[in-house]
Amino acid sequence: MLADGGTSSRAQRGDDRSPLPKKSRRRGHNEGTIVHRSDGRWAAAVTLPSGKRRWLYGKTRAEVAAKLNKALQDAAEDRSWGDARQIVEAYLRWWLEEQAKPTTRASTFRTYRMYVERHIIPAIGNVRLTRLSAQHVQTMLNQKQREGLAPRSVVKIRAILRRALGKAAKQGTVRFNAAQLADPPKVERYDVRPLTAAQVRMFLDGVRDERLSVLFALAVTTGLRQGEALGLRWEDIDLETGALSVRRQLQRIDGRPVLVELKTAAGRRALVLPAFVTAALREHHRRQLEERMAVADISQDHGLVFCRPDGTPLEGSRITHQLQAILKRLGLPHQRFHDLRHGAASLLRAQGADLKLISATLGHSQVAITADLYTHLFSEASADLAVRMDALLGPVRDRLGASADGQES
């Protein structure tokens, strides 16, 4: 007669009927149901995607827990919305066309596609999507660094893959975001040294005779991005009141200039220009009309504020080269066009503007972005606060100073 009602033989046959446990204990985290049988073995139950219940056996609890974890993982993959046989390449190509392309700017989409096709697919494209691990991603990132790819580019690879896998995780196609668990390389922050107020005055004085002098004046007073400045139309500016509406930006898509509407509410913003900038714009408009009269073909005139004499858009790279030449001629520090934006933030802070107003002026969606990008504003604000506190508590300061001097003597 078999002991325990023949449960041992059922286990050997792999019978799906539940064994009779001698005792059970509370399940561990993510373990499911694990019981200790009277014959000394451990057993666990798992429900398959088909609805059938299957029992797993082992000599130790750890052995059964490992089997159960593997079974649950396989079951989760079988239940996923995507095909468990789908590889990373197929998913990324779907994500690019169906998720990224409809929701991002054309220039951003081109960047995504370039990184996916040039870096991600060659490295991990053949891995099954449901089997993609943090180790796969980490190995890829490390290899890219060994190949000499700039840390900032490696970070971009991880960011794009993280976004793509985030959608897969949200939809239930994968159980976790493997890119989120991989460590990106450290990137040294670009040390921006914005022009001081005195240097800005010197700069504006030095560009007075330049055709695009008002473009630089606009950059250092409003912090417009280069694409936003080059995307301005005269209809966006009230030359009487100085009211300015930022609505679009100029982008290069497949080598062609394209005006693109700003997508975020924060990016679309209304500003009021300083009087001297408004006056400069009026003069710029007058000269531009004179230029048009001297050009035979103005069919490409889009009403842009900053453009070539025939009305066609300017190239950002040419403006950057022009800026570098001007700064060198004036003996001023090297600046990218975008660095003038940092200078505008510093000037705004010097005039008493708080971070919220500076953030709105620059078109940031959150004040936290402004705080992170312009950390030097915190030190300036802190120093200003210390001076104000000193002035407020001056009498107390004097008494404390006298007391301290007396104690030391």
Short mmCIF file of C-alpha atoms in Angstrom, two decimals:
data_model
loop_
_atom_site.label_atom_id
_atom_site.label_comp_id
_atom_site.label_asym_id
_atom_site.label_seq_id
_atom_site.Cartn_x
_atom_site.Cartn_y
_atom_site.Cartn_z
CA MET A 1 0.00 0.00 0.00
CA LEU A 2 1.39 3.33 -1.04
CA ALA A 3 1.91 5.96 1.60
CA ASP A 4 0.02 9.24 1.51
CA GLY A 5 -2.72 7.88 -0.76
CA GLY A 6 -0.34 7.45 -3.71
CA THR A 7 0.48 11.15 -4.06
CA SER A 8 4.10 10.31 -4.75
CA SER A 9 3.20 8.30 -7.83
CA ARG A 10 0.97 11.10 -9.08
CA ALA A 11 3.85 13.52 -8.76
CA GLN A 12 6.05 11.16 -10.74
CA ARG A 13 3.42 10.97 -13.49
CA GLY A 14 3.20 14.77 -13.59
CA ASP A 15 -0.53 14.56 -12.77
CA ASP A 16 -2.18 18.01 -12.77
CA ARG A 17 -4.39 17.11 -9.78
CA SER A 18 -3.55 18.97 -6.61
CA PRO A 19 -1.34 17.04 -4.14
CA LEU A 20 -2.43 16.84 -0.53
CA PRO A 21 -0.10 19.12 1.40
CA LYS A 22 1.03 18.25 4.86
CA LYS A 23 1.30 21.90 5.71
CA SER A 24 1.60 25.22 3.97
CA ARG A 25 3.08 28.55 4.84
CA ARG A 26 2.25 32.07 3.76
CA ARG A 27 3.49 32.68 0.24
CA GLY A 28 6.56 34.80 -0.29
CA HIS A 29 6.57 37.96 -2.39
CA ASN A 30 5.91 37.13 -6.06
CA GLU A 31 6.06 33.39 -5.31
CA GLY A 32 2.47 32.39 -5.87
CA THR A 33 1.27 29.27 -4.00
CA ILE A 34 4.08 27.10 -2.58
CA VAL A 35 3.32 24.18 -0.23
CA HIS A 36 5.41 21.65 1.70
CA ARG A 37 4.25 18.09 1.03
CA SER A 38 4.17 15.31 3.61
CA ASP A 39 6.78 13.36 1.63
CA GLY A 40 9.26 16.19 2.24
CA ARG A 41 9.14 17.74 -1.17
CA TRP A 42 7.97 21.24 -2.08
CA ALA A 43 5.30 22.00 -4.68
CA ALA A 44 3.88 25.08 -6.35
CA ALA A 45 0.83 25.73 -8.49
CA VAL A 46 0.76 28.00 -11.53
CA THR A 47 -2.15 28.80 -13.79
CA LEU A 48 -1.23 28.64 -17.47
CA PRO A 49 -2.57 31.13 -20.05
CA SER A 50 -4.91 28.36 -21.23
CA GLY A 51 -6.48 28.34 -17.77
CA LYS A 52 -5.04 24.92 -16.90
CA ARG A 53 -3.42 24.55 -13.49
CA ARG A 54 0.05 23.01 -13.39
CA TRP A 55 2.06 21.79 -10.41
CA LEU A 56 5.81 22.14 -10.08
CA TYR A 57 7.97 20.09 -7.67
CA GLY A 58 11.40 20.33 -6.05
CA LYS A 59 13.47 19.13 -3.14
CA THR A 60 13.82 22.64 -1.66
CA ARG A 61 11.62 25.68 -1.44
CA ALA A 62 14.21 27.73 -3.35
CA GLU A 63 14.22 25.25 -6.21
CA VAL A 64 10.44 25.40 -6.55
CA ALA A 65 10.44 29.19 -6.23
CA ALA A 66 12.90 29.40 -9.14
CA LYS A 67 10.76 27.07 -11.26
CA LEU A 68 7.66 29.06 -10.39
CA ASN A 69 9.33 32.36 -11.25
CA LYS A 70 10.36 30.99 -14.64
CA ALA A 71 6.86 29.63 -15.28
CA LEU A 72 5.26 32.95 -14.34
CA GLN A 73 7.67 34.78 -16.62
CA ASP A 74 6.84 32.50 -19.54
CA ALA A 75 3.14 32.81 -18.82
CA ALA A 76 3.37 36.62 -18.73
CA GLU A 77 5.07 36.62 -22.11
CA ASP A 78 2.43 34.33 -23.55
CA ARG A 79 -0.29 36.66 -22.30
CA SER A 80 1.38 39.79 -23.70
CA TRP A 81 -0.30 41.87 -26.36
CA GLY A 82 2.62 41.45 -28.70
CA ASP A 83 3.97 38.29 -30.26
CA ALA A 84 6.42 36.61 -27.88
CA ARG A 85 8.55 35.85 -30.95
CA GLN A 86 8.74 39.52 -31.97
CA ILE A 87 12.29 40.88 -32.08
CA VAL A 88 13.44 44.30 -30.98
CA GLU A 89 13.99 45.52 -34.54
CA ALA A 90 10.40 44.80 -35.58
CA TYR A 91 9.01 46.52 -32.52
CA LEU A 92 11.22 49.63 -32.90
CA ARG A 93 10.25 50.04 -36.55
CA TRP A 94 6.59 49.82 -35.54
CA TRP A 95 7.14 52.31 -32.72
CA LEU A 96 8.88 54.79 -35.00
CA GLU A 97 6.05 54.84 -37.54
CA GLU A 98 3.00 54.43 -35.29
CA GLN A 99 4.06 56.15 -32.08
CA ALA A 100 7.00 58.52 -32.58
CA LYS A 101 6.21 59.92 -36.03
CA PRO A 102 2.66 61.15 -35.27
CA THR A 103 3.59 62.74 -31.94
CA THR A 104 7.01 64.38 -32.45
CA ARG A 105 8.44 67.15 -34.59
CA ALA A 106 9.89 66.08 -37.91
CA SER A 107 13.43 66.94 -36.82
CA THR A 108 13.03 64.94 -33.61
CA PHE A 109 11.65 61.97 -35.54
CA ARG A 110 14.63 62.04 -37.89
CA THR A 111 16.94 61.96 -34.88
CA TYR A 112 15.06 59.01 -33.39
CA ARG A 113 15.19 57.09 -36.65
CA MET A 114 18.90 57.77 -37.13
CA TYR A 115 19.82 56.50 -33.66
CA VAL A 116 17.54 53.47 -33.94
CA GLU A 117 18.82 52.39 -37.35
CA ARG A 118 22.48 53.29 -36.86
CA HIS A 119 23.04 52.17 -33.29
CA ILE A 120 20.24 50.25 -31.59
CA ILE A 121 19.10 47.80 -34.27
CA PRO A 122 22.63 46.64 -35.23
CA ALA A 123 23.39 45.96 -31.55
CA ILE A 124 20.22 44.34 -30.16
CA GLY A 125 17.78 44.22 -33.07
CA ASN A 126 17.75 40.40 -33.21
CA VAL A 127 16.95 39.94 -29.51
CA ARG A 128 13.41 38.77 -28.72
CA LEU A 129 11.56 41.77 -27.33
CA THR A 130 10.19 39.83 -24.37
CA ARG A 131 13.69 38.55 -23.56
CA LEU A 132 15.41 41.94 -23.72
CA SER A 133 17.19 42.56 -20.42
CA ALA A 134 19.01 45.42 -18.76
CA GLN A 135 22.21 43.47 -19.41
CA HIS A 136 21.57 43.60 -23.18
CA VAL A 137 21.09 47.35 -23.02
CA GLN A 138 24.03 47.96 -20.70
CA THR A 139 26.37 45.93 -22.93
CA MET A 140 25.25 47.96 -25.93
CA LEU A 141 25.84 51.29 -24.15
CA ASN A 142 29.27 50.19 -22.94
CA GLN A 143 30.24 49.00 -26.42
CA LYS A 144 29.23 52.32 -27.94
CA GLN A 145 31.49 54.10 -25.48
CA ARG A 146 34.36 51.76 -26.33
CA GLU A 147 33.80 52.58 -30.00
CA GLY A 148 34.39 56.22 -29.18
CA LEU A 149 30.84 57.51 -29.39
CA ALA A 150 30.40 60.70 -27.35
CA PRO A 151 28.79 60.16 -23.92
CA ARG A 152 26.00 62.57 -24.82
CA SER A 153 25.16 60.44 -27.86
CA VAL A 154 25.19 57.26 -25.75
CA VAL A 155 22.78 58.93 -23.33
CA LYS A 156 20.58 59.79 -26.30
CA ILE A 157 20.53 56.13 -27.39
CA ARG A 158 19.35 55.06 -23.95
CA ALA A 159 16.74 57.84 -23.82
CA ILE A 160 15.21 56.86 -27.16
CA LEU A 161 15.14 53.17 -26.28
CA ARG A 162 13.68 53.97 -22.85
CA ARG A 163 10.87 55.92 -24.45
CA ALA A 164 10.12 53.14 -26.93
CA LEU A 165 10.17 50.42 -24.28
CA GLY A 166 8.11 52.60 -21.96
CA LYS A 167 5.27 52.40 -24.46
CA ALA A 168 5.73 48.63 -24.73
CA ALA A 169 5.60 48.25 -20.94
CA LYS A 170 2.52 50.45 -20.72
CA GLN A 171 0.76 48.33 -23.31
CA GLY A 172 1.77 45.09 -21.61
CA THR A 173 4.03 43.91 -24.41
CA VAL A 174 7.00 43.64 -22.02
CA ARG A 175 7.08 43.19 -18.28
CA PHE A 176 9.59 45.96 -17.57
CA ASN A 177 11.57 48.70 -19.26
CA ALA A 178 15.07 47.28 -19.76
CA ALA A 179 16.53 50.63 -20.81
CA GLN A 180 15.29 52.23 -17.60
CA LEU A 181 17.34 49.75 -15.59
CA ALA A 182 20.58 50.34 -17.54
CA ASP A 183 23.03 52.99 -16.33
CA PRO A 184 23.84 55.83 -18.75
CA PRO A 185 27.36 57.28 -18.90
CA LYS A 186 28.12 60.48 -17.08
CA VAL A 187 28.02 63.58 -19.25
CA GLU A 188 29.97 66.65 -18.31
CA ARG A 189 27.66 69.63 -18.23
CA TYR A 190 28.55 72.34 -20.73
CA ASP A 191 29.98 75.21 -18.73
CA VAL A 192 28.07 78.24 -19.92
CA ARG A 193 29.52 81.60 -19.01
CA PRO A 194 26.91 84.14 -20.06
CA LEU A 195 27.95 87.64 -20.99
CA THR A 196 27.76 90.18 -18.20
CA ALA A 197 25.59 93.28 -18.52
CA ALA A 198 28.65 95.33 -19.43
CA GLN A 199 29.68 92.77 -22.07
CA VAL A 200 26.15 92.72 -23.50
CA ARG A 201 26.25 96.51 -23.87
CA MET A 202 29.63 96.22 -25.60
CA PHE A 203 28.26 93.47 -27.84
CA LEU A 204 25.15 95.43 -28.87
CA ASP A 205 27.24 98.50 -29.53
CA GLY A 206 29.59 96.42 -31.68
CA VAL A 207 26.82 94.99 -33.90
CA ARG A 208 25.06 98.28 -34.63
CA ASP A 209 26.19 98.28 -38.25
CA GLU A 210 25.43 94.61 -38.87
CA ARG A 211 22.46 93.79 -41.11
CA LEU A 212 21.08 91.44 -38.46
CA SER A 213 21.95 93.55 -35.43
CA VAL A 214 18.37 93.42 -34.14
CA LEU A 215 18.41 89.62 -34.28
CA PHE A 216 21.21 89.59 -31.71
CA ALA A 217 19.47 92.28 -29.65
CA LEU A 218 16.34 90.14 -29.60
CA ALA A 219 18.34 87.11 -28.49
CA VAL A 220 20.05 88.78 -25.52
CA THR A 221 16.87 90.50 -24.28
CA THR A 222 14.20 87.82 -24.74
CA GLY A 223 16.18 84.55 -24.81
CA LEU A 224 14.49 83.34 -27.99
CA ARG A 225 15.89 80.13 -29.41
CA GLN A 226 17.55 80.53 -32.78
CA GLY A 227 14.79 78.58 -34.56
CA GLU A 228 12.12 80.71 -32.86
CA ALA A 229 13.82 83.95 -33.88
CA LEU A 230 14.28 82.81 -37.48
CA GLY A 231 10.64 81.67 -37.57
CA LEU A 232 9.23 85.09 -36.67
CA ARG A 233 6.95 86.80 -39.16
CA TRP A 234 6.06 90.47 -39.17
CA GLU A 235 2.51 89.51 -38.30
CA ASP A 236 3.87 88.28 -34.96
CA ILE A 237 5.13 91.72 -33.92
CA ASP A 238 3.27 94.92 -33.07
CA LEU A 239 5.78 97.60 -34.06
CA GLU A 240 3.88 100.22 -32.05
CA THR A 241 3.47 98.48 -28.69
CA GLY A 242 6.39 96.03 -28.88
CA ALA A 243 4.10 93.02 -28.32
CA LEU A 244 5.65 89.82 -29.66
CA SER A 245 3.94 86.45 -30.21
CA VAL A 246 6.17 83.37 -30.40
CA ARG A 247 4.23 80.81 -32.41
CA ARG A 248 6.58 78.84 -34.67
CA GLN A 249 10.16 77.97 -35.38
CA LEU A 250 12.27 77.44 -38.46
CA GLN A 251 13.59 73.90 -38.90
CA ARG A 252 15.62 72.13 -41.54
CA ILE A 253 13.88 68.95 -42.71
CA ASP A 254 15.73 66.90 -45.29
CA GLY A 255 17.82 69.97 -46.06
CA ARG A 256 14.81 72.21 -46.70
CA PRO A 257 13.72 75.10 -44.44
CA VAL A 258 10.27 74.50 -42.95
CA LEU A 259 8.21 76.66 -40.60
CA VAL A 260 6.80 74.48 -37.83
CA GLU A 261 4.15 75.53 -35.33
CA LEU A 262 5.25 75.23 -31.70
CA LYS A 263 3.42 72.34 -30.06
CA THR A 264 3.54 73.15 -26.36
CA ALA A 265 1.51 75.83 -24.65
CA ALA A 266 4.63 77.01 -22.83
CA GLY A 267 6.51 77.38 -26.12
CA ARG A 268 3.74 79.51 -27.59
CA ARG A 269 4.11 82.67 -25.58
CA ALA A 270 3.54 86.41 -25.65
CA LEU A 271 6.32 88.81 -24.74
CA VAL A 272 6.78 92.57 -24.57
CA LEU A 273 9.98 93.90 -26.09
CA PRO A 274 12.20 96.61 -24.65
CA ALA A 275 11.58 99.96 -26.33
CA PHE A 276 15.04 100.10 -27.94
CA VAL A 277 14.49 96.66 -29.53
CA THR A 278 11.07 97.71 -30.88
CA ALA A 279 12.64 100.85 -32.38
CA ALA A 280 15.40 98.75 -33.94
CA LEU A 281 12.79 96.42 -35.44
CA ARG A 282 10.97 99.34 -37.04
CA GLU A 283 14.21 100.45 -38.68
CA HIS A 284 14.95 96.87 -39.70
CA HIS A 285 11.53 96.65 -41.32
CA ARG A 286 12.13 99.86 -43.26
CA ARG A 287 15.48 98.61 -44.59
CA GLN A 288 13.96 95.24 -45.47
CA LEU A 289 11.31 96.93 -47.64
CA GLU A 290 14.07 98.78 -49.46
CA GLU A 291 15.84 95.47 -50.07
CA ARG A 292 12.67 93.97 -51.54
CA MET A 293 12.36 96.80 -54.04
CA ALA A 294 15.84 95.99 -55.35
CA VAL A 295 15.08 92.28 -55.83
CA ALA A 296 13.40 91.13 -59.03
CA ASP A 297 12.00 87.84 -57.72
CA ILE A 298 10.24 87.95 -54.37
CA SER A 299 8.09 84.88 -54.92
CA GLN A 300 9.76 83.22 -51.91
CA ASP A 301 8.89 86.05 -49.54
CA HIS A 302 7.19 84.48 -46.50
CA GLY A 303 6.99 87.65 -44.44
CA LEU A 304 9.91 86.59 -42.26
CA VAL A 305 11.46 89.16 -39.95
CA PHE A 306 14.96 87.75 -40.46
CA CYS A 307 15.73 86.48 -43.94
CA ARG A 308 17.81 87.04 -47.05
CA PRO A 309 17.16 90.12 -49.20
CA ASP A 310 14.85 88.05 -51.43
CA GLY A 311 12.79 86.87 -48.45
CA THR A 312 14.09 83.30 -48.28
CA PRO A 313 14.96 81.86 -44.83
CA LEU A 314 18.40 82.22 -43.27
CA GLU A 315 20.61 79.29 -42.32
CA GLY A 316 21.39 78.94 -38.64
CA SER A 317 24.97 77.84 -39.29
CA ARG A 318 25.75 81.08 -41.14
CA ILE A 319 24.42 83.12 -38.24
CA THR A 320 26.57 81.13 -35.82
CA HIS A 321 29.69 81.82 -37.90
CA GLN A 322 28.78 85.49 -38.04
CA LEU A 323 28.31 85.60 -34.28
CA GLN A 324 31.70 84.00 -33.67
CA ALA A 325 33.40 86.53 -35.95
CA ILE A 326 31.74 89.45 -34.16
CA LEU A 327 32.69 88.19 -30.70
CA LYS A 328 36.29 87.65 -31.79
CA ARG A 329 36.46 91.12 -33.29
CA LEU A 330 35.16 92.66 -30.08
CA GLY A 331 37.39 90.56 -27.84
CA LEU A 332 34.42 88.99 -26.08
CA PRO A 333 34.22 85.39 -24.78
CA HIS A 334 33.17 82.58 -27.12
CA GLN A 335 29.40 82.13 -27.22
CA ARG A 336 27.05 79.89 -29.13
CA PHE A 337 23.81 81.50 -30.24
CA HIS A 338 22.06 79.43 -27.57
CA ASP A 339 24.41 80.87 -24.95
CA LEU A 340 22.86 84.27 -25.58
CA ARG A 341 19.72 82.68 -24.13
CA HIS A 342 21.60 82.01 -20.91
CA GLY A 343 22.73 85.63 -20.92
CA ALA A 344 19.13 86.80 -21.26
CA ALA A 345 18.18 84.68 -18.23
CA SER A 346 20.97 86.31 -16.19
CA LEU A 347 19.91 89.80 -17.26
CA LEU A 348 16.32 89.05 -16.31
CA ARG A 349 17.44 87.83 -12.91
CA ALA A 350 19.57 90.93 -12.42
CA GLN A 351 16.44 93.02 -13.00
CA GLY A 352 14.63 91.21 -10.19
CA ALA A 353 12.66 88.64 -12.19
CA ASP A 354 11.91 85.43 -10.28
CA LEU A 355 12.40 81.94 -11.69
CA LYS A 356 8.73 81.60 -12.61
CA LEU A 357 8.80 84.72 -14.80
CA ILE A 358 12.15 83.73 -16.32
CA SER A 359 10.79 80.26 -17.08
CA ALA A 360 7.71 81.70 -18.80
CA THR A 361 9.83 84.14 -20.82
CA LEU A 362 12.12 81.37 -22.03
CA GLY A 363 9.20 79.09 -22.90
CA HIS A 364 9.98 76.27 -20.47
CA SER A 365 7.10 73.95 -19.60
CA GLN A 366 8.21 73.70 -15.96
CA VAL A 367 10.10 75.95 -13.59
CA ALA A 368 12.17 72.90 -12.62
CA ILE A 369 13.65 72.87 -16.14
CA THR A 370 14.75 76.48 -15.76
CA ALA A 371 16.22 75.73 -12.33
CA ASP A 372 18.16 72.75 -13.66
CA LEU A 373 19.52 74.45 -16.77
CA TYR A 374 20.32 77.80 -15.20
CA THR A 375 21.77 76.84 -11.83
CA HIS A 376 23.88 80.00 -11.79
CA LEU A 377 20.64 81.92 -11.20
CA PHE A 378 20.34 80.24 -7.80
CA SER A 379 23.72 81.48 -6.66
CA GLU A 380 22.84 84.98 -7.86
CA ALA A 381 19.48 84.83 -6.11
CA SER A 382 21.11 83.50 -2.95
CA ALA A 383 23.65 86.32 -2.89
CA ASP A 384 20.89 88.88 -3.47
CA LEU A 385 18.83 87.37 -0.66
CA ALA A 386 21.81 87.54 1.70
CA VAL A 387 22.28 91.24 0.97
CA ARG A 388 18.59 91.95 1.56
CA MET A 389 18.59 89.95 4.79
CA ASP A 390 21.64 91.83 5.94
CA ALA A 391 19.93 95.15 5.28
CA LEU A 392 16.71 94.05 7.02
CA LEU A 393 18.47 92.87 10.16
CA GLY A 394 21.20 95.49 10.16
CA PRO A 395 20.69 96.76 13.76
CA VAL A 396 20.77 93.22 15.15
CA ARG A 397 23.83 92.49 13.05
CA ASP A 398 25.66 95.42 14.56
CA ARG A 399 24.86 94.37 18.12
CA LEU A 400 25.84 90.74 17.46
CA GLY A 401 29.09 91.91 15.93
CA ALA A 402 29.89 94.09 18.92
CA SER A 403 29.08 91.24 21.33
CA ALA A 404 31.24 88.84 19.42
CA ASP A 405 34.12 91.28 19.43
CA GLY A 406 33.79 91.70 23.18
CA GLN A 407 33.90 87.97 23.82
CA GLU A 408 37.02 87.48 21.76
CA SER A 409 38.90 90.22 23.57
#
